[in-house]
């Protein structure tokens, strides 16, 4: 599976965290009323080249949508033209789809301060929450569990492909006006973990 697709999955984690922030900003005022409120969110996504020094290493761009009600949400990701360069086992024109749920959420003083200053990223990192989501794309399925304990934003994921399996962890942190992501993962032929290869990737969101 192309590593850009894996990075895209991590980008989605940040997008879904916006749902958690929406719950904080709304729930702090109306409590359980939020559980009945529908929402929609659309934004652009850009994945830089895997190897910027290689002129043949292109970037990926597109958009994602999140819609849901309360703590339950759906998402859809579309990477323009990616189906022309990716294997049909990894990505198709149908895009990436998934369903998620925010299991727990807790407002902190840092959350309130960030929302007051209209700092969405700060609110995300200062809010304690955990959740999970299921992913489907082309011929593979996956699941990820994510959490933020007000100090560390971490998660883990597994992906079951037709010929290759993936599993790993990731950490997100604030870096000035950007978000730095570091992912450590291993990929290997189905059920042959001893033949796995380790990869570490750093990227900015």
mmCIF file of C-alpha atoms in Angstrom:
data_model
loop_
_atom_site.group_PDB
_atom_site.id
_atom_site.type_symbol
_atom_site.label_atom_id
_atom_site.label_comp_id
_atom_site.label_asym_id
_atom_site.label_seq_id
_atom_site.Cartn_x
_atom_site.Cartn_y
_atom_site.Cartn_z
ATOM 1 C CA UNK A 1 0.000 0.000 0.000
ATOM 2 C CA UNK A 2 1.313 3.472 -0.883
ATOM 3 C CA UNK A 3 2.590 5.324 2.200
ATOM 4 C CA UNK A 4 0.689 8.459 1.134
ATOM 5 C CA UNK A 5 -2.587 6.626 1.751
ATOM 6 C CA UNK A 6 -1.463 5.786 5.292
ATOM 7 C CA UNK A 7 -0.504 9.401 5.941
ATOM 8 C CA UNK A 8 -3.925 10.425 4.646
ATOM 9 C CA UNK A 9 -5.549 8.183 7.249
ATOM 10 C CA UNK A 10 -3.642 10.022 9.973
ATOM 11 C CA UNK A 11 -4.704 13.371 8.492
ATOM 12 C CA UNK A 12 -8.280 12.199 8.981
ATOM 13 C CA UNK A 13 -7.645 11.718 12.686
ATOM 14 C CA UNK A 14 -7.014 15.440 12.990
ATOM 15 C CA UNK A 15 -10.148 16.183 10.997
ATOM 16 C CA UNK A 16 -12.257 14.015 13.283
ATOM 17 C CA UNK A 17 -10.828 15.776 16.295
ATOM 18 C CA UNK A 18 -12.665 18.843 14.996
ATOM 19 C CA UNK A 19 -15.857 16.946 15.762
ATOM 20 C CA UNK A 20 -14.686 16.640 19.362
ATOM 21 C CA UNK A 21 -14.052 20.390 19.493
ATOM 22 C CA UNK A 22 -17.519 21.039 18.074
ATOM 23 C CA UNK A 23 -18.967 18.971 20.886
ATOM 24 C CA UNK A 24 -16.980 20.894 23.476
ATOM 25 C CA UNK A 25 -17.998 24.302 22.141
ATOM 26 C CA UNK A 26 -21.647 23.307 21.845
ATOM 27 C CA UNK A 27 -21.928 20.894 24.753
ATOM 28 C CA UNK A 28 -20.480 23.404 27.228
ATOM 29 C CA UNK A 29 -23.611 25.465 26.652
ATOM 30 C CA UNK A 30 -26.353 23.020 25.815
ATOM 31 C CA UNK A 31 -25.147 19.712 27.309
ATOM 32 C CA UNK A 32 -27.008 16.696 25.992
ATOM 33 C CA UNK A 33 -28.783 18.840 23.405
ATOM 34 C CA UNK A 34 -25.698 18.351 21.216
ATOM 35 C CA UNK A 35 -26.587 14.681 20.849
ATOM 36 C CA UNK A 36 -29.537 15.788 18.694
ATOM 37 C CA UNK A 37 -27.659 18.349 16.572
ATOM 38 C CA UNK A 38 -26.597 17.329 13.028
ATOM 39 C CA UNK A 39 -23.417 18.828 11.537
ATOM 40 C CA UNK A 40 -21.455 18.935 8.285
ATOM 41 C CA UNK A 41 -17.839 19.931 7.744
ATOM 42 C CA UNK A 42 -15.814 20.091 4.510
ATOM 43 C CA UNK A 43 -12.153 21.029 4.066
ATOM 44 C CA UNK A 44 -9.258 20.609 1.670
ATOM 45 C CA UNK A 45 -6.403 18.176 2.288
ATOM 46 C CA UNK A 46 -2.897 18.175 0.820
ATOM 47 C CA UNK A 47 -0.261 15.449 1.113
ATOM 48 C CA UNK A 48 3.241 16.693 0.188
ATOM 49 C CA UNK A 49 5.604 14.595 -1.970
ATOM 50 C CA UNK A 50 7.060 11.533 -0.254
ATOM 51 C CA UNK A 51 10.508 12.601 -1.457
ATOM 52 C CA UNK A 52 10.652 16.373 -2.208
ATOM 53 C CA UNK A 53 14.089 15.945 -3.824
ATOM 54 C CA UNK A 54 12.658 13.571 -6.440
ATOM 55 C CA UNK A 55 10.949 15.508 -9.296
ATOM 56 C CA UNK A 56 8.884 12.394 -10.094
ATOM 57 C CA UNK A 57 7.481 12.252 -6.559
ATOM 58 C CA UNK A 58 4.207 14.153 -6.761
ATOM 59 C CA UNK A 59 1.880 15.434 -4.058
ATOM 60 C CA UNK A 60 -1.767 14.524 -3.513
ATOM 61 C CA UNK A 61 -4.626 16.964 -3.019
ATOM 62 C CA UNK A 62 -8.352 16.738 -2.530
ATOM 63 C CA UNK A 63 -11.027 17.215 0.107
ATOM 64 C CA UNK A 64 -12.774 15.443 2.952
ATOM 65 C CA UNK A 65 -16.269 15.689 4.403
ATOM 66 C CA UNK A 66 -17.501 14.929 7.902
ATOM 67 C CA UNK A 67 -21.167 14.682 8.784
ATOM 68 C CA UNK A 68 -22.894 13.243 11.780
ATOM 69 C CA UNK A 69 -25.027 13.746 14.831
ATOM 70 C CA UNK A 70 -23.624 14.055 18.344
ATOM 71 C CA UNK A 71 -20.708 11.699 18.936
ATOM 72 C CA UNK A 72 -21.371 9.533 15.864
ATOM 73 C CA UNK A 73 -20.012 10.648 12.513
ATOM 74 C CA UNK A 74 -19.260 9.551 8.950
ATOM 75 C CA UNK A 75 -16.480 10.749 6.702
ATOM 76 C CA UNK A 76 -15.518 10.696 3.056
ATOM 77 C CA UNK A 77 -12.133 11.481 1.496
ATOM 78 C CA UNK A 78 -11.494 12.160 -2.194
ATOM 79 C CA UNK A 79 -7.965 12.559 -3.583
ATOM 80 C CA UNK A 80 -8.172 14.074 -7.056
ATOM 81 C CA UNK A 81 -6.562 11.855 -9.690
ATOM 82 C CA UNK A 82 -4.967 9.492 -7.153
ATOM 83 C CA UNK A 83 -6.678 6.511 -8.779
ATOM 84 C CA UNK A 84 -4.509 7.082 -11.875
ATOM 85 C CA UNK A 85 -1.257 6.456 -10.011
ATOM 86 C CA UNK A 86 -2.340 4.109 -7.212
ATOM 87 C CA UNK A 87 -2.997 0.390 -7.384
ATOM 88 C CA UNK A 88 -6.740 -0.436 -7.518
ATOM 89 C CA UNK A 89 -6.082 -2.520 -4.400
ATOM 90 C CA UNK A 90 -5.044 0.643 -2.520
ATOM 91 C CA UNK A 91 -7.227 3.466 -3.854
ATOM 92 C CA UNK A 92 -10.028 3.927 -6.401
ATOM 93 C CA UNK A 93 -12.182 6.817 -7.612
ATOM 94 C CA UNK A 94 -14.767 5.821 -4.970
ATOM 95 C CA UNK A 95 -12.502 7.398 -2.346
ATOM 96 C CA UNK A 96 -12.044 6.496 1.301
ATOM 97 C CA UNK A 97 -15.064 6.084 3.572
ATOM 98 C CA UNK A 98 -15.501 5.454 7.248
ATOM 99 C CA UNK A 99 -17.569 5.692 10.407
ATOM 100 C CA UNK A 100 -16.406 6.893 13.805
ATOM 101 C CA UNK A 101 -17.446 7.484 17.390
ATOM 102 C CA UNK A 102 -16.114 9.731 20.156
ATOM 103 C CA UNK A 103 -16.194 7.463 23.206
ATOM 104 C CA UNK A 104 -15.232 9.966 25.916
ATOM 105 C CA UNK A 105 -14.669 13.712 26.081
ATOM 106 C CA UNK A 106 -13.756 16.128 28.877
ATOM 107 C CA UNK A 107 -13.458 19.911 28.790
ATOM 108 C CA UNK A 108 -10.393 21.479 30.435
ATOM 109 C CA UNK A 109 -9.541 25.057 31.341
ATOM 110 C CA UNK A 110 -7.168 25.053 28.356
ATOM 111 C CA UNK A 111 -10.096 24.113 26.098
ATOM 112 C CA UNK A 112 -12.098 27.123 27.270
ATOM 113 C CA UNK A 113 -9.153 29.498 26.871
ATOM 114 C CA UNK A 114 -8.424 28.235 23.352
ATOM 115 C CA UNK A 115 -12.058 28.511 22.258
ATOM 116 C CA UNK A 116 -12.225 32.027 23.702
ATOM 117 C CA UNK A 117 -9.185 32.925 21.574
ATOM 118 C CA UNK A 118 -10.707 31.146 18.534
ATOM 119 C CA UNK A 119 -7.774 28.716 18.492
ATOM 120 C CA UNK A 120 -9.324 25.486 17.163
ATOM 121 C CA UNK A 121 -6.046 23.536 17.117
ATOM 122 C CA UNK A 122 -5.270 24.629 20.665
ATOM 123 C CA UNK A 123 -8.748 23.557 21.785
ATOM 124 C CA UNK A 124 -8.226 20.154 20.194
ATOM 125 C CA UNK A 125 -4.921 19.546 21.978
ATOM 126 C CA UNK A 126 -6.242 20.855 25.316
ATOM 127 C CA UNK A 127 -9.370 18.691 25.292
ATOM 128 C CA UNK A 128 -9.217 15.216 26.813
ATOM 129 C CA UNK A 129 -10.967 12.659 24.617
ATOM 130 C CA UNK A 130 -10.736 9.220 23.063
ATOM 131 C CA UNK A 131 -12.470 7.573 20.143
ATOM 132 C CA UNK A 132 -12.224 5.125 17.288
ATOM 133 C CA UNK A 133 -13.118 4.828 13.617
ATOM 134 C CA UNK A 134 -13.395 2.173 10.929
ATOM 135 C CA UNK A 135 -12.003 2.751 7.437
ATOM 136 C CA UNK A 136 -12.731 1.182 4.052
ATOM 137 C CA UNK A 137 -10.963 2.008 0.806
ATOM 138 C CA UNK A 138 -10.540 0.017 -2.405
ATOM 139 C CA UNK A 139 -9.735 -3.560 -1.321
ATOM 140 C CA UNK A 140 -8.659 -2.893 2.278
ATOM 141 C CA UNK A 141 -10.292 -2.233 5.629
ATOM 142 C CA UNK A 142 -8.810 -0.700 8.747
ATOM 143 C CA UNK A 143 -9.477 0.567 12.246
ATOM 144 C CA UNK A 144 -7.792 3.196 14.400
ATOM 145 C CA UNK A 145 -8.091 4.153 18.065
ATOM 146 C CA UNK A 146 -7.039 7.665 19.084
ATOM 147 C CA UNK A 147 -6.812 9.590 22.339
ATOM 148 C CA UNK A 148 -5.599 12.861 23.789
ATOM 149 C CA UNK A 149 -4.827 13.088 27.518
ATOM 150 C CA UNK A 150 -4.157 16.846 27.473
ATOM 151 C CA UNK A 151 -0.417 16.140 27.160
ATOM 152 C CA UNK A 152 -0.057 13.626 24.337
ATOM 153 C CA UNK A 153 -2.171 12.974 21.238
ATOM 154 C CA UNK A 154 -1.512 9.361 20.277
ATOM 155 C CA UNK A 155 -3.155 6.545 18.382
ATOM 156 C CA UNK A 156 -2.681 3.146 16.813
ATOM 157 C CA UNK A 157 -4.016 1.529 13.661
ATOM 158 C CA UNK A 158 -4.258 -1.757 11.797
ATOM 159 C CA UNK A 159 -5.027 -2.265 8.113
ATOM 160 C CA UNK A 160 -5.975 -5.559 6.482
ATOM 161 C CA UNK A 161 -5.167 -5.631 2.779
ATOM 162 C CA UNK A 162 -5.548 -8.255 0.082
ATOM 163 C CA UNK A 163 -1.860 -9.181 0.137
ATOM 164 C CA UNK A 164 -0.332 -6.919 2.800
ATOM 165 C CA UNK A 165 -1.156 -6.072 6.422
ATOM 166 C CA UNK A 166 -0.139 -2.899 8.262
ATOM 167 C CA UNK A 167 -0.022 -1.866 11.913
ATOM 168 C CA UNK A 168 1.551 0.995 13.777
ATOM 169 C CA UNK A 169 1.291 3.999 16.062
ATOM 170 C CA UNK A 170 1.314 7.765 15.588
ATOM 171 C CA UNK A 171 1.773 10.924 17.641
ATOM 172 C CA UNK A 172 0.537 14.418 16.813
ATOM 173 C CA UNK A 173 1.888 17.591 18.409
ATOM 174 C CA UNK A 174 1.736 21.331 17.894
ATOM 175 C CA UNK A 175 4.700 22.878 16.113
ATOM 176 C CA UNK A 176 4.205 26.636 15.831
ATOM 177 C CA UNK A 177 1.228 27.136 13.488
ATOM 178 C CA UNK A 178 1.427 23.593 12.141
ATOM 179 C CA UNK A 179 0.834 20.084 13.437
ATOM 180 C CA UNK A 180 3.749 17.654 13.381
ATOM 181 C CA UNK A 181 2.883 13.992 12.951
ATOM 182 C CA UNK A 182 5.276 11.115 13.583
ATOM 183 C CA UNK A 183 4.211 7.604 12.613
ATOM 184 C CA UNK A 184 5.975 4.294 13.242
ATOM 185 C CA UNK A 185 4.541 1.288 11.440
ATOM 186 C CA UNK A 186 5.313 -2.127 10.048
ATOM 187 C CA UNK A 187 3.975 -3.786 6.900
ATOM 188 C CA UNK A 188 4.216 -7.434 5.937
ATOM 189 C CA UNK A 189 2.660 -10.130 3.696
ATOM 190 C CA UNK A 190 -0.613 -11.496 5.090
ATOM 191 C CA UNK A 191 0.008 -13.412 8.324
ATOM 192 C CA UNK A 192 3.800 -13.243 7.913
ATOM 193 C CA UNK A 193 4.718 -10.626 10.493
ATOM 194 C CA UNK A 194 8.246 -12.011 10.861
ATOM 195 C CA UNK A 195 8.936 -10.730 7.324
ATOM 196 C CA UNK A 196 7.759 -7.224 8.176
ATOM 197 C CA UNK A 197 9.573 -3.991 7.347
ATOM 198 C CA UNK A 198 9.681 -1.051 9.764
ATOM 199 C CA UNK A 199 9.055 2.505 8.589
ATOM 200 C CA UNK A 200 9.074 5.854 10.402
ATOM 201 C CA UNK A 201 7.507 8.911 8.810
ATOM 202 C CA UNK A 202 7.348 12.555 9.891
ATOM 203 C CA UNK A 203 5.004 15.040 8.235
ATOM 204 C CA UNK A 204 3.279 18.363 8.777
ATOM 205 C CA UNK A 205 -0.480 18.943 8.701
#
